[in-house]
Amino acid sequence: MRMRTVTAATTLAVLFSSAALAAAPAYADTSGLLPVKSVGDIVVDGAHQQVFVSDPSNGKIVVTDYSGTVLKQLTTDLSGVAGLELSADSGTLYAAVQDKDAIAVIDTATDTETTRYAVGDKPLSVALAGGKLWFGYGGDAGGNIGSVDLTGDQHEVTLDQDNSWYSAPVLDAAPGTDILVAGQLGLSPATVASYDVSSGTAAKLASTREAGSNLGDLQVTPDGKDVVVASGAPYYHQVFKTSDLNEDGKYTTTAYPNSVAIAPDGTVAGGSFAWYDPDVYIFHPGSSEAVRSYDFPNTGHSSGADTLATGGLAWAPDASRLFAVTSNDADVYSLREYDGPAKAASTLTVNAPASATRAKQLTVTGKLSSTVALPAGTPLAVTRTDLESPNGKALPAVTVKADGTYSFTDTPPAGGKVTYRVSYAGDAGHTGASAKDTVDVSRAKPTLSLNNNGKVYAYGKDVKFTAHLGTTYKNRTVEIWADPFGSDKPNKLVKSGKVDSHGNLSVVLDLKRDTKVTAKFSGDARWQPRSVSSTVGAKVSISMSVSRQYKSKKAWGQTYYYFHKTKNPLFTTKMPYYDGRAQRFDFQVYYQGRWYSDTSQYFALATSGLSKVEFGGNHKEDVGWRFRVRSDYINGSSGDTVNSTTYGAWKYFTFTS
């Protein structure tokens, strides 16, 4: 059925597991997609570090590495391939090929078929026991057990060794024993029988119909004394003695058990078809309480998570990994690998105060927990990460009390976010764990100022901005940013550097728009970050030219432009263009010693920045009157807000006959 053997090298690895764990590299849980539409069986080849998964629907065996990467797909003449079994040295894979009434023999070094044995009708499962290869075969109402003699050159096949089965039974045996166990899949109640095969034939020891309903999987313990059964009900994994099939305990899991795998050291993995509960539970031999559980993720589109394939669990021969075949609601299959599954899961908490004062002592507490109790004195590593030690600084180790709690004190030398990480390295029976908590440690507020706030300057004025930084710890760098008004101009870093001996850093800006200037100090281990801003205005440049006059001369204290009454004056305004910008054209007339506003009107600027206004009308009536005009930019009213309000110079004119 699945691999139940352990080589001499593996035995040594198990015996000296504590030393091997210290030297072995660390692995992470992995997952890879499987190109299958069904799952018949799964076995793990430790010698070549590969996994075999049979797919009866597609008639193939998929070969992957330990990470789930597909290495090869065996597809030749394997229609209905189901049960798999590995030889004791992992050199040979036996595969029950139902639709070909045969058992295929595959060389695992090359993953190629070398021969096949013609056996009884529709062989479903294979198992090695008593020096022979046993197989369950037969269609509905015709189940039976047969064997292949692997010691003889002819590989003699012996059929009809127990025809009491309704259909082909599933088989299993412990490596190196003479005990074979068979079970009837899918029926309720389920039948399980045990056999002594030491004589070369299957002599029944016992039979029971108490193995629940809808049997999905079974496996014999490494010592051959018990068989663990996974049936849809009851909602736990039953244990029976192989000698008489009387109950011998149970492994508490969850509803709809469908898989079981037992490692060479006796560790039990019990799996269930569970959408909303943990799918796999790990047990130390004989203990009904799980030391660890796994809950598959949801890779599909239903509310329930991925589920375990029936018979879809297998251990690596050294018990370092557990493999599980899962599927989602779209029938997409995955091979999941779990590292160190026999280790009890450990949980660590860290509780530090939310805030603290720099250079004042604080206390950190927490607890280390596990499904298998940890002894008092278990050491924990502590690291503090802060602005002074961004890569972390190791603090004195701390040990847990008998109840798993711990505490330590520390005086943080730096302010800001200070993180305390506590780690448990794990051991041969426990997974490692780590946790962290962050403290907001106080820092002093530095003095930072920036000149010129609120001032307004002429267009294109070069203005010196000076940031002043007061006392700090180590950081003396200041940044100065300029953000001109208008969405088309980004906020830009214009200078960054250390302040001088007076604490000053200056930059000269050519102001052509209203601008927000910001000085930034990023802080250091004792002083907090700070920024200050100054918003300054920049006027626009405005010029107006006059044309069509016949002369200009000094009069009434101003330069006047003289126009014949038959001419319309033309006033051309130029100012910096901005999208949607318009100039305001002001017109005034002089009467009895005062200037009176006659009209103000907005005229759009061309993209060249020019705006031409012709002064029309019956100028016969204007002869002798004094007039003046100017162009203005009015923040907001002129179509934008990127400059400060600016008034142009007056232009004076009059008409003559």
XYZ file of C-alpha atoms in Angstrom:
657
model
C 0.000 0.000 0.000
C 2.533 2.629 1.137
C 6.132 2.398 2.216
C 6.455 0.575 5.550
C 10.194 -0.152 5.414
C 13.268 1.392 6.965
C 16.806 0.763 5.756
C 19.828 0.260 7.987
C 20.923 3.828 7.338
C 17.486 5.091 8.316
C 17.519 2.981 11.478
C 20.773 4.608 12.543
C 19.310 8.033 11.838
C 16.361 7.240 14.098
C 18.554 5.813 16.877
C 20.820 8.855 16.849
C 18.090 11.406 16.114
C 19.322 13.979 18.635
C 22.738 14.179 16.988
C 21.276 14.179 13.493
C 18.918 17.027 14.335
C 21.772 19.216 15.383
C 23.590 18.763 12.098
C 20.646 18.596 9.688
C 19.791 21.652 7.587
C 16.551 23.490 8.268
C 13.645 23.058 5.866
C 10.476 25.019 5.288
C 7.013 23.610 4.577
C 6.428 23.526 0.817
C 3.642 22.858 -1.667
C 3.504 21.958 -5.360
C 0.682 21.318 -7.831
C 0.083 17.736 -8.934
C -1.035 16.942 -12.510
C -3.577 14.322 -11.375
C -7.357 13.922 -11.367
C -7.508 11.255 -8.656
C -5.287 9.670 -6.013
C -4.797 5.969 -5.505
C -1.790 5.938 -3.165
C 1.330 7.813 -2.113
C 4.745 6.506 -1.027
C 8.025 8.228 -0.206
C 11.421 7.068 -1.482
C 13.963 8.296 1.071
C 16.969 6.905 -0.783
C 16.341 9.108 -3.830
C 14.258 11.758 -2.043
C 11.289 11.408 -4.331
C 7.561 10.935 -3.872
C 5.299 8.666 -5.953
C 1.580 9.450 -6.355
C -0.676 7.145 -8.380
C -3.568 8.514 -10.444
C -6.067 5.747 -11.374
C -8.268 8.068 -13.476
C -5.411 9.101 -15.766
C -3.491 5.834 -15.534
C -0.186 7.287 -14.414
C 2.275 7.646 -11.570
C 3.570 11.144 -10.863
C 7.101 11.424 -9.462
C 8.074 14.577 -7.530
C 10.951 15.743 -5.391
C 10.486 16.550 -1.717
C 9.373 20.113 -2.489
C 6.549 18.923 -4.760
C 8.251 19.729 -8.066
C 7.222 17.183 -10.703
C 10.231 15.189 -11.948
C 8.560 12.645 -14.196
C 5.185 11.146 -15.125
C 4.998 7.389 -15.735
C 2.136 6.733 -18.160
C 2.869 3.579 -20.169
C 0.283 0.800 -19.709
C -0.768 1.922 -16.207
C -4.528 2.246 -16.658
C -6.245 2.219 -13.254
C -2.970 2.160 -11.294
C -3.768 2.326 -7.557
C -1.829 0.775 -4.649
C 1.931 1.349 -4.304
C 4.640 -0.284 -2.186
C 8.420 0.206 -1.914
C 10.990 -2.489 -1.320
C 13.011 -2.458 1.896
C 15.988 -0.834 0.177
C 13.770 1.717 -1.645
C 15.154 0.402 -4.941
C 11.911 -1.046 -6.309
C 8.386 0.314 -6.542
C 5.488 -2.122 -6.897
C 2.284 -0.721 -8.425
C -1.117 -2.468 -8.659
C -2.465 -1.825 -12.184
C -6.164 -2.664 -11.996
C -7.166 -2.464 -15.643
C -4.188 -4.590 -16.740
C -4.603 -7.307 -14.053
C -0.945 -6.862 -13.238
C 1.621 -5.499 -10.833
C 4.204 -3.201 -12.420
C 7.769 -3.322 -11.099
C 9.631 0.015 -11.334
C 13.320 0.797 -10.745
C 13.325 3.900 -8.497
C 16.867 4.899 -9.520
C 15.713 5.491 -13.097
C 11.932 5.620 -12.567
C 11.405 3.130 -15.375
C 9.434 -0.118 -15.426
C 11.612 -3.249 -15.532
C 8.970 -5.984 -15.527
C 5.430 -6.783 -14.433
C 3.625 -9.727 -12.860
C 0.365 -11.041 -14.272
C -1.916 -11.553 -11.281
C -5.602 -11.854 -10.484
C -8.495 -9.675 -11.606
C -8.133 -5.932 -10.853
C -5.396 -5.807 -8.182
C -6.090 -2.800 -5.908
C -3.356 -2.845 -3.265
C 0.091 -4.289 -2.563
C 2.042 -4.962 0.663
C 5.298 -6.717 1.587
C 5.224 -9.299 4.401
C 6.855 -12.638 5.160
C 9.191 -12.376 2.176
C 6.340 -12.093 -0.337
C 4.460 -9.365 -2.157
C 0.773 -9.561 -1.230
C -2.060 -8.033 -3.214
C -5.778 -7.510 -2.783
C -7.688 -8.146 -6.014
C -11.106 -8.864 -7.515
C -14.115 -6.937 -8.763
C -17.437 -6.490 -6.962
C -18.594 -9.669 -5.171
C -15.257 -11.255 -5.942
C -12.616 -9.871 -3.592
C -9.613 -12.007 -2.727
C -5.985 -12.020 -1.579
C -2.982 -13.286 -3.537
C 0.818 -13.228 -3.326
C 3.944 -13.110 -5.478
C 7.019 -15.082 -4.402
C 9.873 -12.608 -4.812
C 12.562 -15.138 -3.854
C 12.137 -17.473 -6.794
C 13.226 -16.819 -10.349
C 9.729 -17.516 -11.655
C 8.028 -15.119 -9.232
C 5.245 -17.633 -8.694
C 1.807 -16.092 -8.190
C -0.581 -17.726 -5.714
C -4.241 -16.657 -5.881
C -7.416 -17.320 -3.926
C -5.986 -17.169 -0.377
C -9.139 -15.593 1.118
C -12.194 -15.198 -1.088
C -14.440 -13.920 1.707
C -14.124 -10.303 0.582
C -16.901 -8.507 -1.255
C -14.379 -6.646 -3.437
C -10.617 -6.178 -3.563
C -9.389 -5.398 -0.022
C -6.746 -2.861 0.903
C -3.612 -4.427 2.474
C -0.851 -3.354 4.811
C 1.977 -4.922 6.819
C 4.743 -3.773 9.118
C 8.276 -4.015 7.682
C 10.027 -7.227 8.587
C 6.982 -8.877 10.196
C 4.780 -11.818 9.256
C 1.529 -10.009 10.020
C -0.714 -8.870 7.148
C -3.876 -6.789 7.663
C -6.683 -6.349 5.130
C -9.714 -4.051 5.098
C -12.827 -3.601 2.990
C -13.039 -0.067 1.582
C -16.247 1.935 1.447
C -18.684 -0.465 3.115
C -20.637 0.019 6.323
C -19.871 -1.587 8.680
C -16.252 -1.993 7.619
C -14.548 -5.385 7.812
C -10.903 -5.721 8.888
C -8.988 -9.000 9.079
C -5.467 -9.992 10.143
C -3.311 -12.864 8.854
C -0.185 -14.752 9.804
C 1.842 -15.172 6.590
C 4.937 -16.793 8.095
C 4.130 -20.104 6.369
C 3.933 -18.474 2.945
C 0.153 -18.520 2.861
C -2.348 -16.187 4.505
C -3.644 -17.842 7.689
C -6.405 -15.702 9.197
C -5.856 -14.683 12.807
C -8.946 -12.589 13.447
C -11.706 -10.569 11.808
C -13.926 -7.703 12.981
C -16.810 -5.641 11.707
C -16.297 -2.994 14.414
C -13.957 -0.848 12.304
C -16.558 1.855 11.751
C -18.176 2.670 8.427
C -16.762 3.700 5.059
C -13.184 2.583 5.643
C -10.733 4.882 3.854
C -7.307 3.724 5.041
C -5.438 1.568 7.532
C -1.840 1.025 8.595
C -0.022 -1.424 10.825
C 2.292 -0.063 13.525
C 6.042 -0.669 13.033
C 6.072 -3.425 15.683
C 3.183 -5.227 13.975
C 1.100 -5.303 17.171
C -1.619 -2.812 16.206
C -3.458 -1.527 13.192
C -4.768 2.049 13.041
C -7.983 2.482 11.066
C -9.392 5.592 9.338
C -13.134 5.234 8.717
C -15.688 7.944 7.989
C -17.241 7.162 11.353
C -16.583 7.131 14.283
C -14.985 10.606 14.314
C -11.621 9.384 15.553
C -8.940 6.952 14.423
C -9.525 3.496 15.920
C -6.722 1.176 17.055
C -7.016 -2.639 17.050
C -4.623 -5.399 18.094
C -3.520 -7.393 15.067
C -3.519 -10.649 17.068
C -7.248 -10.665 17.847
C -8.547 -7.321 16.451
C -9.813 -6.241 19.834
C -9.812 -2.481 20.420
C -6.514 -1.121 21.718
C -7.118 2.638 22.048
C -7.858 5.529 19.739
C -6.382 8.726 18.333
C -8.683 11.702 18.795
C -9.056 13.586 15.500
C -12.208 15.005 13.871
C -15.126 14.051 11.638
C -14.686 11.821 8.581
C -11.280 10.175 9.070
C -9.925 9.027 5.687
C -6.139 8.616 6.025
C -3.476 7.330 8.368
C 0.316 7.166 8.106
C 2.724 5.831 10.730
C 6.402 6.777 10.772
C 9.128 4.176 11.472
C 9.464 5.566 15.017
C 5.742 4.987 15.633
C 4.558 8.579 15.261
C 0.987 8.570 13.930
C -0.501 11.031 11.458
C -4.300 10.832 11.359
C -6.093 12.680 8.579
C -9.742 13.544 7.934
C -11.901 15.019 5.212
C -12.461 18.310 7.016
C -13.518 21.566 5.362
C -13.617 23.689 8.508
C -11.435 21.851 11.061
C -7.774 20.870 11.179
C -7.143 18.162 8.583
C -4.170 16.269 10.033
C -3.281 15.443 13.644
C 0.092 14.151 14.831
C 0.386 11.751 17.801
C 3.209 10.197 19.721
C 2.754 6.404 19.869
C -0.018 5.392 22.258
C -0.997 8.965 23.205
C -4.531 9.960 22.279
C -3.737 13.687 22.509
C -2.279 15.306 19.392
C 1.056 17.079 19.702
C 0.391 19.056 16.548
C -2.259 19.648 13.907
C -2.390 21.092 10.404
C -5.236 23.013 8.782
C -5.011 23.210 5.001
C -5.465 26.597 3.276
C -8.300 27.376 0.878
C -6.922 27.542 -2.679
C -10.332 27.293 -4.354
C -13.517 29.360 -4.391
C -15.744 27.603 -1.866
C -16.160 28.563 1.775
C -14.397 25.400 2.913
C -10.657 24.821 2.788
C -8.785 22.258 0.686
C -9.350 18.657 1.758
C -7.181 15.586 2.220
C -7.286 12.817 -0.384
C -8.307 9.413 0.926
C -5.122 7.545 1.837
C -3.233 10.744 1.034
C -0.655 10.769 3.859
C 2.902 9.407 3.854
C 6.031 9.873 5.971
C 9.600 10.242 4.816
C 11.504 7.171 6.074
C 13.504 9.237 8.590
C 10.273 10.776 9.976
C 11.620 14.261 9.219
C 8.757 15.110 6.856
C 5.111 14.340 6.338
C 3.539 14.509 2.877
C -0.151 15.112 2.188
C -2.107 15.112 -1.071
C -4.923 17.681 -1.055
C -7.495 19.034 -3.493
C -9.730 22.083 -3.742
C -13.283 22.549 -5.053
C -11.948 22.826 -8.623
C -10.297 19.383 -8.338
C -6.825 20.919 -8.372
C -4.471 18.631 -6.448
C -1.396 19.637 -4.459
C 1.397 17.807 -2.686
C 2.116 19.436 0.670
C 5.319 18.783 2.600
C 5.545 19.494 6.344
C 8.907 19.743 8.051
C 9.417 18.233 11.504
C 5.755 17.298 11.980
C 6.397 15.080 15.002
C 7.602 18.036 17.008
C 5.055 19.544 19.364
C 4.011 23.015 18.260
C 5.347 25.791 20.476
C 3.715 29.173 21.047
C 5.494 32.226 22.420
C 4.044 35.539 23.575
C 5.801 38.836 24.325
C 4.172 41.673 26.249
C 5.994 44.987 26.506
C 4.547 48.329 27.640
C 2.996 50.410 24.875
C 5.164 53.400 25.786
C 8.162 54.108 27.996
C 10.658 56.817 28.884
C 14.100 56.630 27.346
C 16.888 55.647 29.766
C 14.293 54.403 32.290
C 13.910 50.712 33.158
C 10.967 48.783 31.728
C 9.737 45.193 32.160
C 8.866 42.677 29.434
C 6.838 39.543 30.185
C 5.548 36.601 28.210
C 4.889 32.877 28.089
C 6.196 29.846 26.214
C 3.577 27.139 25.670
C 3.475 23.798 23.894
C 1.179 20.830 23.507
C 3.961 18.858 25.211
C 5.095 20.553 28.414
C 8.485 22.263 28.464
C 10.690 22.071 31.559
C 11.441 25.023 33.822
C 14.720 26.651 32.872
C 14.148 26.368 29.105
C 16.280 29.193 27.639
C 14.987 31.979 25.424
C 17.058 34.374 23.322
C 16.260 38.091 23.524
C 17.096 40.760 20.952
C 16.461 44.497 21.095
C 16.164 46.450 17.832
C 16.187 50.245 17.904
C 17.624 53.267 16.120
C 21.030 52.641 17.669
C 20.988 48.938 16.779
C 18.912 48.556 13.591
C 20.275 45.032 13.053
C 19.429 44.001 16.600
C 21.446 43.735 19.778
C 21.481 40.515 21.784
C 20.418 40.922 25.406
C 21.064 38.394 28.191
C 19.107 35.159 27.701
C 16.090 34.523 29.909
C 14.659 31.221 31.163
C 11.053 30.182 31.661
C 9.470 29.201 34.958
C 7.637 25.944 35.552
C 4.405 27.445 34.184
C 6.192 28.688 31.053
C 6.156 32.365 32.006
C 9.209 34.609 31.900
C 10.132 38.253 32.451
C 13.138 40.521 32.083
C 14.000 44.187 32.517
C 15.818 46.528 30.175
C 16.755 50.191 30.024
C 16.349 51.360 26.430
C 19.185 53.730 25.495
C 17.450 54.931 22.340
C 14.033 56.401 21.765
C 11.537 55.798 18.990
C 10.192 52.359 18.112
C 12.041 49.788 20.201
C 11.299 46.123 19.398
C 11.942 43.222 21.746
C 12.075 39.850 19.970
C 12.109 36.680 22.058
C 12.988 33.348 20.423
C 12.858 29.690 21.422
C 15.191 27.529 19.336
C 13.167 24.357 19.781
C 14.544 20.879 20.491
C 14.142 17.303 19.342
C 10.512 17.262 20.477
C 9.381 20.858 20.076
C 9.222 23.338 17.238
C 10.940 26.660 17.600
C 8.925 29.826 18.137
C 9.475 33.549 18.208
C 7.424 36.634 18.943
C 7.979 40.339 19.319
C 6.439 43.462 20.769
C 7.217 47.120 20.179
C 7.528 49.966 22.677
C 7.170 53.624 21.765
C 10.075 55.111 23.735
C 10.025 58.866 24.264
C 12.400 61.295 22.548
C 12.935 64.996 23.168
C 11.467 67.575 20.780
C 14.226 69.465 18.965
C 14.229 73.159 18.060
C 13.806 73.707 14.326
C 12.966 76.980 12.588
C 12.784 78.385 9.057
C 12.768 82.088 8.114
C 10.689 84.194 5.664
C 7.242 82.844 6.498
C 4.476 85.077 5.120
C 6.708 87.315 3.004
C 5.907 88.208 -0.597
C 8.634 88.700 -3.203
C 8.920 90.029 -6.736
C 8.758 87.555 -9.589
C 12.090 85.760 -10.084
C 13.580 87.064 -6.827
C 16.484 85.021 -5.432
C 15.575 84.455 -1.781
C 17.764 82.899 0.884
C 16.035 80.449 3.221
C 17.834 79.401 6.404
C 16.837 76.471 8.609
C 18.115 76.476 12.178
C 18.474 73.230 14.158
C 18.959 73.241 17.907
C 20.619 70.617 20.107
C 20.424 66.952 18.961
C 22.260 63.692 19.752
C 24.075 62.436 16.640
C 22.080 63.440 13.601
C 22.835 66.995 12.372
C 21.371 66.626 8.891
C 18.503 68.783 7.681
C 16.571 68.608 4.430
C 14.984 71.629 2.759
C 12.072 70.989 0.395
C 10.347 73.433 -1.955
C 6.777 72.885 -3.093
C 5.685 75.503 -5.682
C 1.953 76.123 -5.904
C 0.259 74.347 -8.790
C -0.274 70.674 -9.542
C 2.255 70.735 -12.377
C 5.213 71.370 -10.057
C 6.198 68.587 -7.609
C 7.491 68.973 -4.098
C 11.265 68.779 -4.514
C 14.259 68.285 -2.256
C 16.419 71.347 -2.919
C 19.124 70.805 -0.330
C 20.234 68.233 2.209
C 23.258 68.448 4.461
C 24.682 68.892 7.909
C 24.055 72.215 9.587
C 27.050 74.453 10.293
C 28.562 75.164 13.701
C 25.714 77.616 14.367
C 23.080 75.033 13.514
C 22.178 76.622 10.173
C 21.620 75.282 6.677
C 20.712 77.688 3.864
C 19.543 77.529 0.278
C 18.740 80.224 -2.298
C 15.525 79.787 -4.303
C 14.489 81.595 -7.466
C 10.838 82.358 -6.650
C 8.440 82.411 -9.560
C 5.384 81.049 -7.746
C 3.977 81.048 -4.269
C 5.965 78.312 -2.549
C 5.774 76.232 0.594
C 9.310 75.660 1.880
C 9.781 72.918 4.491
C 12.740 72.057 6.680
C 12.852 68.437 7.866
C 14.888 66.752 10.583
C 14.588 62.945 10.572
C 15.438 62.559 14.244
C 17.948 60.359 15.990
C 18.077 57.984 18.907
C 17.267 60.711 21.452
C 15.503 63.451 19.521
C 12.259 62.983 17.621
C 11.703 63.926 13.972
C 10.386 67.391 13.261
C 9.487 69.575 10.325
C 8.580 73.257 9.997
C 7.314 75.212 7.001
C 7.312 78.735 5.660
C 4.903 79.794 2.947
C 6.048 82.715 0.843
C 4.450 84.587 -2.010
C 5.811 85.403 -5.461
C 4.249 88.081 -7.597
C 3.993 87.812 -11.361
C 5.895 90.043 -13.764
C 3.566 92.392 -15.654
C 4.470 94.710 -18.526
C 2.207 96.756 -20.779
C 3.105 98.338 -24.116
C 1.069 101.047 -25.861
C 0.722 101.420 -29.626
C -1.037 103.617 -32.299
C -0.252 106.884 -30.505
C 1.197 109.775 -32.517
C 3.378 111.045 -29.700
C 4.187 110.787 -25.995
C 5.365 113.506 -23.655
C 5.595 114.472 -20.019
C 2.398 116.066 -18.707
C 0.662 116.408 -15.388
C 3.619 114.703 -13.740
C 3.352 111.503 -15.863
C 4.258 110.336 -19.350
C 1.124 110.623 -21.512
C 0.405 108.918 -24.828
C -1.444 111.125 -27.328
C -3.929 109.667 -29.778
C -5.865 111.216 -32.615
C -9.573 110.956 -32.057
C -9.745 108.679 -35.090
C -7.434 106.023 -33.557
C -8.246 103.194 -31.153
C -5.405 102.730 -28.652
C -3.964 99.179 -28.420
C -2.617 97.936 -25.093
C -0.532 94.750 -25.096
C 0.027 93.046 -21.736
C 2.633 90.382 -21.094
C 2.810 88.179 -17.964
C 3.869 84.538 -17.239
C 1.384 82.100 -18.734
C -0.467 79.528 -16.623
C -3.275 77.315 -17.816
C -6.551 79.281 -17.664
C -4.897 82.518 -16.560
C -6.453 85.924 -17.407
C -5.318 89.483 -16.747
C -7.611 92.058 -15.186
C -7.705 95.237 -17.281
C -8.460 98.324 -15.121
C -9.651 101.599 -16.765
C -9.941 104.977 -14.950
C -10.841 108.554 -15.929
C -9.687 111.800 -14.297
C -12.348 114.309 -13.235
C -12.112 117.380 -11.006
C -8.897 116.312 -9.306
C -9.665 112.603 -8.783
C -9.299 109.341 -10.686
C -12.541 107.403 -11.062
C -12.787 103.717 -11.967
C -14.839 103.293 -15.041
C -14.589 99.537 -15.620
C -12.484 96.404 -14.873
C -12.610 93.426 -17.192
C -10.738 90.091 -17.432
C -9.020 89.060 -20.665
C -7.450 85.635 -21.220
C -3.748 85.238 -21.838
C -2.519 83.454 -24.919
C -0.016 80.647 -24.337
C 2.644 83.201 -25.247
C 1.622 85.182 -22.153
C 0.247 88.070 -24.263
C -3.130 89.753 -24.007
C -4.104 92.564 -26.426
C -6.918 94.994 -25.572
C -8.161 97.655 -28.011
C -9.814 100.741 -26.515
C -12.711 101.516 -28.849
C -15.587 104.015 -28.935
C -16.459 107.524 -30.214
C -13.266 109.297 -29.286
C -14.625 112.716 -30.450
C -16.298 112.747 -27.031
C -13.013 111.774 -25.329
C -10.978 114.704 -26.614
C -9.398 116.592 -23.720
C -10.143 113.961 -21.104
C -7.341 112.167 -19.236
C -7.389 108.380 -18.959
C -5.232 105.644 -17.494
C -5.153 101.789 -17.709
C -3.228 98.946 -16.099
C -3.089 95.121 -16.096
C -3.366 93.132 -12.838
C -3.039 89.524 -11.682
C -5.632 88.824 -8.958
C -5.056 85.601 -7.030
C -8.090 83.406 -7.562
C -10.024 85.795 -9.841
C -7.438 85.613 -12.617
C -8.101 81.900 -13.035
C -5.476 80.363 -10.731
C -3.905 80.697 -7.291
C -0.252 79.950 -7.944
C 1.007 83.544 -7.531
C 0.349 86.446 -5.200
C -1.856 89.346 -6.330
C 0.166 91.754 -8.473
C -0.802 95.205 -9.835
C 0.818 96.508 -12.986
C 1.966 100.094 -13.644
C -0.528 102.688 -14.932
C -0.333 103.847 -18.520
C -1.687 107.402 -19.127
C -3.244 108.655 -22.378
C -5.514 111.315 -23.893
C -7.139 112.183 -27.216
C -6.737 115.237 -29.429
C -8.531 116.553 -32.435
